[in-house]
Short mmCIF file of C-alpha atoms in Angstrom, two decimals:
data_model
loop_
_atom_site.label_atom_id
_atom_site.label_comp_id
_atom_site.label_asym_id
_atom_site.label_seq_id
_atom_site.Cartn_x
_atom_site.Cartn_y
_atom_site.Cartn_z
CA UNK A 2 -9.24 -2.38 -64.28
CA UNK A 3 -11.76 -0.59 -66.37
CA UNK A 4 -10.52 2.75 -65.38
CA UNK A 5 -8.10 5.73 -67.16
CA UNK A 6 -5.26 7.50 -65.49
CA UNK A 7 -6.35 10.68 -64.71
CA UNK A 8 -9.85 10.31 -65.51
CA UNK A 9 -12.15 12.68 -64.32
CA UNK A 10 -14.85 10.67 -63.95
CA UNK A 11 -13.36 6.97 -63.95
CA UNK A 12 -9.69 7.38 -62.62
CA UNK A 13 -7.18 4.72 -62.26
CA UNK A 14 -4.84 5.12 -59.20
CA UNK A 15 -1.51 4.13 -59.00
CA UNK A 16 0.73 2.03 -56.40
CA UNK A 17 4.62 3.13 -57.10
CA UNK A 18 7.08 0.75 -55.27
CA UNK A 19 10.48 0.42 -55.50
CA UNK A 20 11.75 -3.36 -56.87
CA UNK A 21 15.36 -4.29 -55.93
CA UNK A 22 16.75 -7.40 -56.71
CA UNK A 23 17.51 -7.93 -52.53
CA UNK A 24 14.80 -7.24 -50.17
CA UNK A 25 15.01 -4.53 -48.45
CA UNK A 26 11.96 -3.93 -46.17
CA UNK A 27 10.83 -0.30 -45.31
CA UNK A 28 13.98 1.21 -46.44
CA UNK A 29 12.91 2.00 -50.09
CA UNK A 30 10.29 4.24 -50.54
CA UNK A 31 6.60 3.97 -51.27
CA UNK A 32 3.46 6.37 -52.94
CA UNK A 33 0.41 5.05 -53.17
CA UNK A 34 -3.38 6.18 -54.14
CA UNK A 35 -1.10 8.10 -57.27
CA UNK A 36 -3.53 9.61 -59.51
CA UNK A 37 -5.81 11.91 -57.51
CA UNK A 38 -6.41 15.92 -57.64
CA UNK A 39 -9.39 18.11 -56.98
CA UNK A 40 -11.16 16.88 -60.03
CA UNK A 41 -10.41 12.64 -59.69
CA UNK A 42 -11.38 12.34 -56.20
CA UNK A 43 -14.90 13.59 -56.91
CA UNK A 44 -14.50 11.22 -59.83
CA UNK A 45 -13.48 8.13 -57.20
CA UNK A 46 -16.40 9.20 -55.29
CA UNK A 47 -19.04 9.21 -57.61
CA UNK A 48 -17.81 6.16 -59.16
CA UNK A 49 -16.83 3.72 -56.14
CA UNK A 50 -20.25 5.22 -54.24
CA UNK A 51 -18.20 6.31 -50.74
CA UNK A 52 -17.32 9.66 -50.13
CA UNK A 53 -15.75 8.90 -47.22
CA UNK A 54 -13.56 6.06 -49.09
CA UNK A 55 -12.10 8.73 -51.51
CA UNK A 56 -11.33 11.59 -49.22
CA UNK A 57 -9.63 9.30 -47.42
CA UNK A 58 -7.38 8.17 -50.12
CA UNK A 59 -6.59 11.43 -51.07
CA UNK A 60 -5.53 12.99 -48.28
CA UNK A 61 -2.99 9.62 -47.74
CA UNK A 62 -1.78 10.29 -51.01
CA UNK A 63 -1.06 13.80 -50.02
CA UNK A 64 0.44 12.93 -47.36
CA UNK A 65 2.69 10.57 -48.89
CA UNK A 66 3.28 12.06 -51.66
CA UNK A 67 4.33 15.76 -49.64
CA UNK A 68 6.77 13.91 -47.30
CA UNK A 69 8.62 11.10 -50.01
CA UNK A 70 8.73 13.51 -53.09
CA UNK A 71 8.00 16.81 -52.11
CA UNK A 72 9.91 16.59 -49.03
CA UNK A 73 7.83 17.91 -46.60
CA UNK A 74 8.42 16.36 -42.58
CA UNK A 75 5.77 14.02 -41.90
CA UNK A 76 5.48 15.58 -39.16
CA UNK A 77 3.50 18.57 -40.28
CA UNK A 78 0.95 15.91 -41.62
CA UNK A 79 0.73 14.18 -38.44
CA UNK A 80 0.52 17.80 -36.11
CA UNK A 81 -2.51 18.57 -38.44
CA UNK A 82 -4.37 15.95 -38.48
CA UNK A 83 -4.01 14.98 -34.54
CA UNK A 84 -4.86 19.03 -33.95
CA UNK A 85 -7.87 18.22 -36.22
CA UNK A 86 -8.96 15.01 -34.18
CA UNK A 87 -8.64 16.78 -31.09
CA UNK A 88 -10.17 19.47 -31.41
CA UNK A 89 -13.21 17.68 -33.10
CA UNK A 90 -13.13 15.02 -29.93
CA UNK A 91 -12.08 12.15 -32.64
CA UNK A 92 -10.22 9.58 -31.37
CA UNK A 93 -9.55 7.16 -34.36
CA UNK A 94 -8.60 7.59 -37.99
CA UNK A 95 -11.44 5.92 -38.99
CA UNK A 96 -14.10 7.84 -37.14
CA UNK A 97 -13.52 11.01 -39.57
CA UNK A 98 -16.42 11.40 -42.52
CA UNK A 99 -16.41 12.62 -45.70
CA UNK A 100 -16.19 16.12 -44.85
CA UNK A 101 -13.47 15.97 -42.10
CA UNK A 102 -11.04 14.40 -44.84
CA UNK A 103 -12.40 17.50 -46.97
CA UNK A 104 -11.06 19.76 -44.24
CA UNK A 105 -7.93 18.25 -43.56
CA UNK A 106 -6.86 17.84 -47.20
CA UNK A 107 -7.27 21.31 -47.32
CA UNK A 108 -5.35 22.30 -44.25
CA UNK A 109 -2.48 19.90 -45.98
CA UNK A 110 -2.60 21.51 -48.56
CA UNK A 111 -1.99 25.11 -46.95
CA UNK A 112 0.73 23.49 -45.42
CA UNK A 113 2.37 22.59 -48.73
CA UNK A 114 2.34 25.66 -50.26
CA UNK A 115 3.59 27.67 -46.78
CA UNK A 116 6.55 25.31 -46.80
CA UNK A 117 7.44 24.71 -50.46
CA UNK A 118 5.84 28.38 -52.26
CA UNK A 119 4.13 26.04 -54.62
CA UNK A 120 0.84 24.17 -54.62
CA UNK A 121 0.54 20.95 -54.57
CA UNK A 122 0.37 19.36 -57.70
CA UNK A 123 -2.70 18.52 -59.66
CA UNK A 124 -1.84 17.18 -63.20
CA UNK A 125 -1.50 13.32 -62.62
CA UNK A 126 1.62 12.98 -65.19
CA UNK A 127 3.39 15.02 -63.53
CA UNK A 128 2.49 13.45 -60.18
CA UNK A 129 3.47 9.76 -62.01
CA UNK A 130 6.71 10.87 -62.56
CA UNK A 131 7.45 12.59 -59.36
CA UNK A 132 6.76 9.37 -57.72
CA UNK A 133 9.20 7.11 -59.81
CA UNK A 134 11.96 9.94 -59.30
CA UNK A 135 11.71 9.54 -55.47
CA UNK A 136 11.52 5.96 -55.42
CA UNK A 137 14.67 5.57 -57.65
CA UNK A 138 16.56 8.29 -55.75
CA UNK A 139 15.74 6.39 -52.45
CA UNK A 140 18.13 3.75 -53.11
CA UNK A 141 20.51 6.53 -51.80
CA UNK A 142 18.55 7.89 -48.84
CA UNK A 143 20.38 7.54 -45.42
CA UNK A 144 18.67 4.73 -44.06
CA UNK A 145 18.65 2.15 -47.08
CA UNK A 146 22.71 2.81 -47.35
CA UNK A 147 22.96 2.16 -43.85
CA UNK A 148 20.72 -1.25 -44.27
CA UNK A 149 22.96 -1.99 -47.43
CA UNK A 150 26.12 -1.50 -45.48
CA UNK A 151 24.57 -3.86 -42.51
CA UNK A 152 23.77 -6.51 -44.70
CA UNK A 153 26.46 -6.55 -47.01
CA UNK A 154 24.52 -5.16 -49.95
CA UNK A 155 26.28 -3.98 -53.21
CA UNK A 156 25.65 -0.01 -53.76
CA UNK A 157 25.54 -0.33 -57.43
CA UNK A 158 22.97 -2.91 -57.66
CA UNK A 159 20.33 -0.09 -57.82
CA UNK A 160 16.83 -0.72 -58.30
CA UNK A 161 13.32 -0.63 -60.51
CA UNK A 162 10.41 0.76 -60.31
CA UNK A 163 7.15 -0.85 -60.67
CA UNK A 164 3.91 0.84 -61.19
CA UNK A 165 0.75 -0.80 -60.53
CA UNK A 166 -2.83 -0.32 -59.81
CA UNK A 167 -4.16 0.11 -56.43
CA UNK A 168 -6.56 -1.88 -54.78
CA UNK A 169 -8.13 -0.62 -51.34
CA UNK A 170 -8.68 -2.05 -48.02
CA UNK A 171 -10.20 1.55 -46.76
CA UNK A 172 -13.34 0.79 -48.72
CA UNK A 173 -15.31 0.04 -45.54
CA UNK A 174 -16.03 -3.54 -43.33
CA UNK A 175 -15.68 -5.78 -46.35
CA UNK A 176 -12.40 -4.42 -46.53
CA UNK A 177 -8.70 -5.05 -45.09
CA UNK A 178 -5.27 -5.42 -45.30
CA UNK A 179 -2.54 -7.14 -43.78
CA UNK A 180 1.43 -8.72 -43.91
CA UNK A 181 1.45 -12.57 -43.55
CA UNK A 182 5.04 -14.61 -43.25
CA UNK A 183 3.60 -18.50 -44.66
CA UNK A 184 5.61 -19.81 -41.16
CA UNK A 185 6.36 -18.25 -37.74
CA UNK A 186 9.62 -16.11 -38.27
CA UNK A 187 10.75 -16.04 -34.50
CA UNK A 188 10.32 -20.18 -34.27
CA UNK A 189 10.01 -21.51 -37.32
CA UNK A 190 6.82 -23.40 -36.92
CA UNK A 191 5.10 -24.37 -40.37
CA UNK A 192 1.87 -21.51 -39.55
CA UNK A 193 0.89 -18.07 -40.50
CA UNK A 194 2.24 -15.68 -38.88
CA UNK A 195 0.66 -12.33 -39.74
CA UNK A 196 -1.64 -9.56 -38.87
CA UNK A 197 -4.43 -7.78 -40.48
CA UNK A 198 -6.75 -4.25 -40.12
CA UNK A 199 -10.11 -3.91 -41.40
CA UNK A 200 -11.01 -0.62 -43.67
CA UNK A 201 -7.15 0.35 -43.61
CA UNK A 202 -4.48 0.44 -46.15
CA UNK A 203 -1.00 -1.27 -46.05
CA UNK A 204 0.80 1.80 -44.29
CA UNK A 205 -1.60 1.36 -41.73
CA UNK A 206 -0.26 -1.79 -40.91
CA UNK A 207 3.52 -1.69 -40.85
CA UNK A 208 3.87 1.94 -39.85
CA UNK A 209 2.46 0.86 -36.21
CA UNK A 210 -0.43 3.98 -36.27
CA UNK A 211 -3.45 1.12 -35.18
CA UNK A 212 -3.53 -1.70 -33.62
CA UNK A 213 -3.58 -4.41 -35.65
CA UNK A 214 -5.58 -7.99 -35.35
CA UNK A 215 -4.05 -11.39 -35.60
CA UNK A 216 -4.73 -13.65 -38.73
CA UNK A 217 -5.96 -16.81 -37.06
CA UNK A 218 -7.63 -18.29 -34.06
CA UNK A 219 -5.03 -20.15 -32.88
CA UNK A 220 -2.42 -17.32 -32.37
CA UNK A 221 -4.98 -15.53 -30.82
CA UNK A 222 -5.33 -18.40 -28.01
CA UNK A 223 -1.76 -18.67 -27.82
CA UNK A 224 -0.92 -14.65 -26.84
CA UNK A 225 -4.46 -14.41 -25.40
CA UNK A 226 -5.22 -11.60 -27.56
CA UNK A 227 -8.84 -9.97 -27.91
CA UNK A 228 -10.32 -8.81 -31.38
CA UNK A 229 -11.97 -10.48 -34.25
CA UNK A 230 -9.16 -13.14 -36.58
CA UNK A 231 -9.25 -12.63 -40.01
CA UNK A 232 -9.86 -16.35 -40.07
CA UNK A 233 -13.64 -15.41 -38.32
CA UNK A 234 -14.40 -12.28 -40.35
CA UNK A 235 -13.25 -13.00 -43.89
CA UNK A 236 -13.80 -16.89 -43.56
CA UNK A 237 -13.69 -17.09 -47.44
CA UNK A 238 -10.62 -14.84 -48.52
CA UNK A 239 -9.06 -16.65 -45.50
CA UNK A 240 -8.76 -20.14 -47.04
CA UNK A 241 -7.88 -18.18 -50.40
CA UNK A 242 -4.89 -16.77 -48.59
CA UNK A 243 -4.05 -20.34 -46.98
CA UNK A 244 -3.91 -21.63 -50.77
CA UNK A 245 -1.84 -18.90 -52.08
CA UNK A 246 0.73 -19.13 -49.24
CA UNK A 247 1.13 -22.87 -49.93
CA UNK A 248 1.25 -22.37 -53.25
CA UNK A 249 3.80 -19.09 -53.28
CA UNK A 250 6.16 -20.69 -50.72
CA UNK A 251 6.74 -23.93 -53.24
CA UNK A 252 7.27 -22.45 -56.31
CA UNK A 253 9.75 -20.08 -54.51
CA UNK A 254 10.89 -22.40 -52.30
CA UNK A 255 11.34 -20.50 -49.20
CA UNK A 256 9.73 -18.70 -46.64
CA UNK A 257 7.71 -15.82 -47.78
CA UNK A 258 6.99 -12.21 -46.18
CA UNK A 259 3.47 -10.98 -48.04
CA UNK A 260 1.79 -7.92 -48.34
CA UNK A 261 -2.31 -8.57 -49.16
CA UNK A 262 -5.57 -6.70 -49.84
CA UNK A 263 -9.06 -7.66 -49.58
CA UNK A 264 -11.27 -5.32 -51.52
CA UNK A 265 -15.05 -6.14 -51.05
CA UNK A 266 -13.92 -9.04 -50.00
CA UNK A 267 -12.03 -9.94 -52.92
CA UNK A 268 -8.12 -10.82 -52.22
CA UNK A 269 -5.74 -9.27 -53.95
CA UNK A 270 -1.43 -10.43 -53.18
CA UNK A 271 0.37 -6.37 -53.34
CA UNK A 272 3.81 -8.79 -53.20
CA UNK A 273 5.97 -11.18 -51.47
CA UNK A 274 9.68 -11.98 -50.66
CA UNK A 275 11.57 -14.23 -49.00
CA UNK A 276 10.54 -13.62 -45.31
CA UNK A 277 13.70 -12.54 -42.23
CA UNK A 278 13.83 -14.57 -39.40
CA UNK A 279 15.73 -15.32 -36.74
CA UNK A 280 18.27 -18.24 -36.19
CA UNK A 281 16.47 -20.77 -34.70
CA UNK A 282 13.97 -20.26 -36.89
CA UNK A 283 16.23 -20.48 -39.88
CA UNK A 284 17.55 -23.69 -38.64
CA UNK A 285 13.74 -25.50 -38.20
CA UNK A 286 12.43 -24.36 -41.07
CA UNK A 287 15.27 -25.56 -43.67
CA UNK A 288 15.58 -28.75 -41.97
CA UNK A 289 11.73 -28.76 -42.45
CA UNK A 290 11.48 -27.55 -46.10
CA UNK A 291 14.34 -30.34 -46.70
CA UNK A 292 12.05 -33.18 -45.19
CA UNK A 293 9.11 -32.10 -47.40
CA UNK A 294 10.93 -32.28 -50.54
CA UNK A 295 10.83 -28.75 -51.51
CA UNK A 296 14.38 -28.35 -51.24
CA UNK A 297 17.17 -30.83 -51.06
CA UNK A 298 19.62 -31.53 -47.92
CA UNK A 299 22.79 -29.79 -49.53
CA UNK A 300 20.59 -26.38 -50.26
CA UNK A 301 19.23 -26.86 -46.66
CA UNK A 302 22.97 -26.50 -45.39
CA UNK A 303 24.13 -23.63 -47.35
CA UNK A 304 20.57 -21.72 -46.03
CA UNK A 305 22.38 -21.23 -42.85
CA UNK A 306 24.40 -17.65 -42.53
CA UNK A 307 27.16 -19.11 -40.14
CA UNK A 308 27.62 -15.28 -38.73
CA UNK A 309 24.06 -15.77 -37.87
CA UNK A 310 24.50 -18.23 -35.49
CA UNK A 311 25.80 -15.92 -33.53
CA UNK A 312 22.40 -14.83 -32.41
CA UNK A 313 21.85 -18.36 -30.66
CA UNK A 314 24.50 -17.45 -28.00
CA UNK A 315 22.38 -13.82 -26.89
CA UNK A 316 21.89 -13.26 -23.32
CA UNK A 317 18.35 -14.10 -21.81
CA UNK A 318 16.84 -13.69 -18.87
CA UNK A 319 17.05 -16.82 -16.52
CA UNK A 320 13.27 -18.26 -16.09
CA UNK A 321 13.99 -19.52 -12.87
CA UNK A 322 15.02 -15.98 -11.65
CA UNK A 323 12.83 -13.77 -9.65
CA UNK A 324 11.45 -10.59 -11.86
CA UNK A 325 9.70 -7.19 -10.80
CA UNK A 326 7.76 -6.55 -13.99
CA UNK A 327 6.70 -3.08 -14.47
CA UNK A 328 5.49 -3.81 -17.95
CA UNK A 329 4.76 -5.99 -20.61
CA UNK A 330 4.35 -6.00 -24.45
CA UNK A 331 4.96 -8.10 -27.42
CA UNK A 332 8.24 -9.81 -27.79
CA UNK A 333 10.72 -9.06 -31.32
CA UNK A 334 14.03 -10.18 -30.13
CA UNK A 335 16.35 -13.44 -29.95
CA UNK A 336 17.50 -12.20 -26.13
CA UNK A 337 17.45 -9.99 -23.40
CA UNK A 338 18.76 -6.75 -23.63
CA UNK A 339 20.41 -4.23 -20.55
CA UNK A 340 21.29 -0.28 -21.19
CA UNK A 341 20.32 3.52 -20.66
CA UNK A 342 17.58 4.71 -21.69
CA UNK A 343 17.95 7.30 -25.31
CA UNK A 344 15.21 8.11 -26.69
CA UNK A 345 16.28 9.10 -30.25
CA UNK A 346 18.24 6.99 -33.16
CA UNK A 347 21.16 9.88 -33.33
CA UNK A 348 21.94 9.46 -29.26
CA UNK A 349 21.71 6.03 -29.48
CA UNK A 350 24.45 5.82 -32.02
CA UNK A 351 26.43 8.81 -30.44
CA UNK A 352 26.74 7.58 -26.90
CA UNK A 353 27.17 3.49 -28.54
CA UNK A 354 30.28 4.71 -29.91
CA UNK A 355 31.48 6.18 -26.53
CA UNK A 356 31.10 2.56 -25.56
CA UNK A 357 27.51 2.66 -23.45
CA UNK A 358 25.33 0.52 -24.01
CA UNK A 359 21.68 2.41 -24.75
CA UNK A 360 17.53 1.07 -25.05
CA UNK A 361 16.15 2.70 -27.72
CA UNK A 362 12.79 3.85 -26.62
CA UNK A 363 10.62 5.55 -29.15
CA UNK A 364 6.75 5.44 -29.52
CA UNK A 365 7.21 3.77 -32.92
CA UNK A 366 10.22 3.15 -34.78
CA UNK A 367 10.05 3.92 -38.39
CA UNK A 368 12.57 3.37 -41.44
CA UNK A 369 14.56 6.27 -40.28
CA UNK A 370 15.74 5.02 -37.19
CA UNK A 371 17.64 2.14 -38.59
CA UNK A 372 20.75 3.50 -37.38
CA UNK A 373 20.32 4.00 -33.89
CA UNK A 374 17.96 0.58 -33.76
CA UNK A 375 21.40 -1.17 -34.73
CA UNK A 376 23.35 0.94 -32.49
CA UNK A 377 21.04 0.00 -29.50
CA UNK A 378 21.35 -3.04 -27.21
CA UNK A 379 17.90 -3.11 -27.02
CA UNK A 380 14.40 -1.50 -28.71
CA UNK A 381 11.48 -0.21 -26.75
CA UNK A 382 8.52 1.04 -28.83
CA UNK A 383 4.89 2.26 -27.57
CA UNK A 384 2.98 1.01 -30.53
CA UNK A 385 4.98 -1.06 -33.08
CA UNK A 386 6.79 -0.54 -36.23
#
């Protein structure tokens, strides 16, 4: 990369992700931009040209780093920086400068030091090995037992670590990032599936905080979405991805789930894994990998989790019946769902095992409400997650 951890003037920045041998999506934890103090972001700045750019970073790794190793509530990040935006009549993320960032790191950093009677820290080793700490002891946080225990999941598989270097999608218009499954994971139909945000990093994206785009033109016609595809902006990195996801899903064989970055318009692959999906789509797309050769009849069979069949016999809602809609949104689920509304994971689990059955509704879910999203009959969510 051409850069030196910790660098003053040149610094290398860090991704820190946790690697178990079973996917487990969102429930491991995550630090990124992993190199930056008072000194290196000045560095970034000078070095990448954009102020703006490297205040950003930092304060995300702050913010990261405060709530996943420090173990500050994300909350007190979030309070700040929405107090900040409103009182400065700033409606999006993106719409903050150079100097904003400046003042919010510095409020989060107030914050850090009220709650935890120490600063935040500035020497970059010591912030390295923070990181890999939390991420190995997050193979034992609350929500990635209860995913283990859901999916049958041995506890003493553990996990690794890998440390890599960054690559940024917040580096202005020529920049993105987005998740991609290489066919549709609700039907099974051989096309990507995926969505994307310009200047944004990969927590942007999953973590439901802006609206994402979709990838290509023709899911856009299909939902009758509005916004700019990824296949009209970034024409170029677009056919790159089309060749990678070919490519990736032969030599492993199976549907893959992929995180990507394009930086300056350059495309960068963060990782991939063999994509979830529901039933039906499990069922069309191993018949279909099994009639183009890339796996063979017998393997297309045992792909099948016979439990998971299950999900084919859900309840839906007749589409000959007469409906009063009072809303609509984007559809995640292989049925209809009927309950009381709860409105956080811990009532949702208490009153499921009372026997009621309970809708989850929750502006956005996040990792931690894996409990009470599998105690729910149903999930509601305001903006994603």
């Amino acid at each position: 990369a051409g850069a030196r951890f910790g660098d003053v003037d040149n610094p290398l920045l860090l991704a820190v992700r946790s690697g178990a041998r079973a996917s487990m999506p969102g429930m491991m934890d995550t630090i990124l931009n992993l190199g930056l103090n008072d000194e290196t972001v000045e560095g970034l700045a000078r070095r990448s040209g954009n102020r703006r750019f490297a205040f950003d970073s930092y304060r995300r790794f702050i913010q990261m780093y405060g709530d996943v190793v420090l173990g500050v509530d994300h909350g007190v990040f979030e309070d700040l920086l929405a107090n900040y935006k409103n009182l400065n009549g700033i409606a999006s993320d993106t719409q903050l400068e150079s100097d904003d960032w400046a003042e919010v790191i510095r409020e989060y950093k107030e914050a850090i030091e009220r709650e935890l009677d120490a600063p935040f820290p500035q020497d970059t080793t010591v912030q390295l090995w923070g990181a890999i700490r939390a991420v190995l002891d997050s193979w034992q946080n609350a929500r990635a037992i209860t995913y283990r225990r859901l999916h049958d999941i041995p506890d003493d598989w553990g996990t690794a670590v890998t440390v890599q270097a960054m690559v940024f999608g917040n580096m202005g218009p020529t920049s993105a990032t987005g998740v991609a499954f290489t066919r549709n994971p609700s039907t099974g139909v051989k096309e990507i599936y995926g969505e994307y945000l310009l200047n944004a990093q990969g927590e942007d994206v999953v973590a439901g905080i802006r609206t994402p785009q979709l990838l290509t033109n023709a899911a856009r016609a299909e939902v009758g979405a509005r916004g700019a595809t990824l296949e009209e902006t970034m024409p170029e990195a677009f056919a790159e991805l089309l060749r990678i996801f070919d490519r990736l899903e032969r030599h492993y064989r199976d549907v893959q789930d992929i995180e990507f970055t394009i930086q300056d318009g350059r495309l960068f692959i963060l990782q991939t894994r063999s994509g979830k999906r529901t039933i039906e789509a499990a069922l069309k797309i191993a018949v279909d990998l099994a009639e183009e050769g890339i796996i063979t009849r017998d393997e297309a069979v045992l792909r099948i989790d016979a439990g998971a069949l299950d999900q084919l016999l859900h309840p839906t809602i007749d589409p000959a019946a007469k409906k009063l809609v009072i809303a609509t949104g984007l559809p995640a689920s292989p049925g209809a769902a009927a309950g009381e509304i709860v409105f956080t994971a811990d009532e949702a689990e208490e009153l499921r095992a009372k026997g009621r059955k309970v809708i989850l509704v929750r502006v956005e879910t996040s990792p931690e409400d894996v409990h009470g999203m599998h105690a729910a009959a149903g999930v509601l969510t305001q903006r994603g997650g």
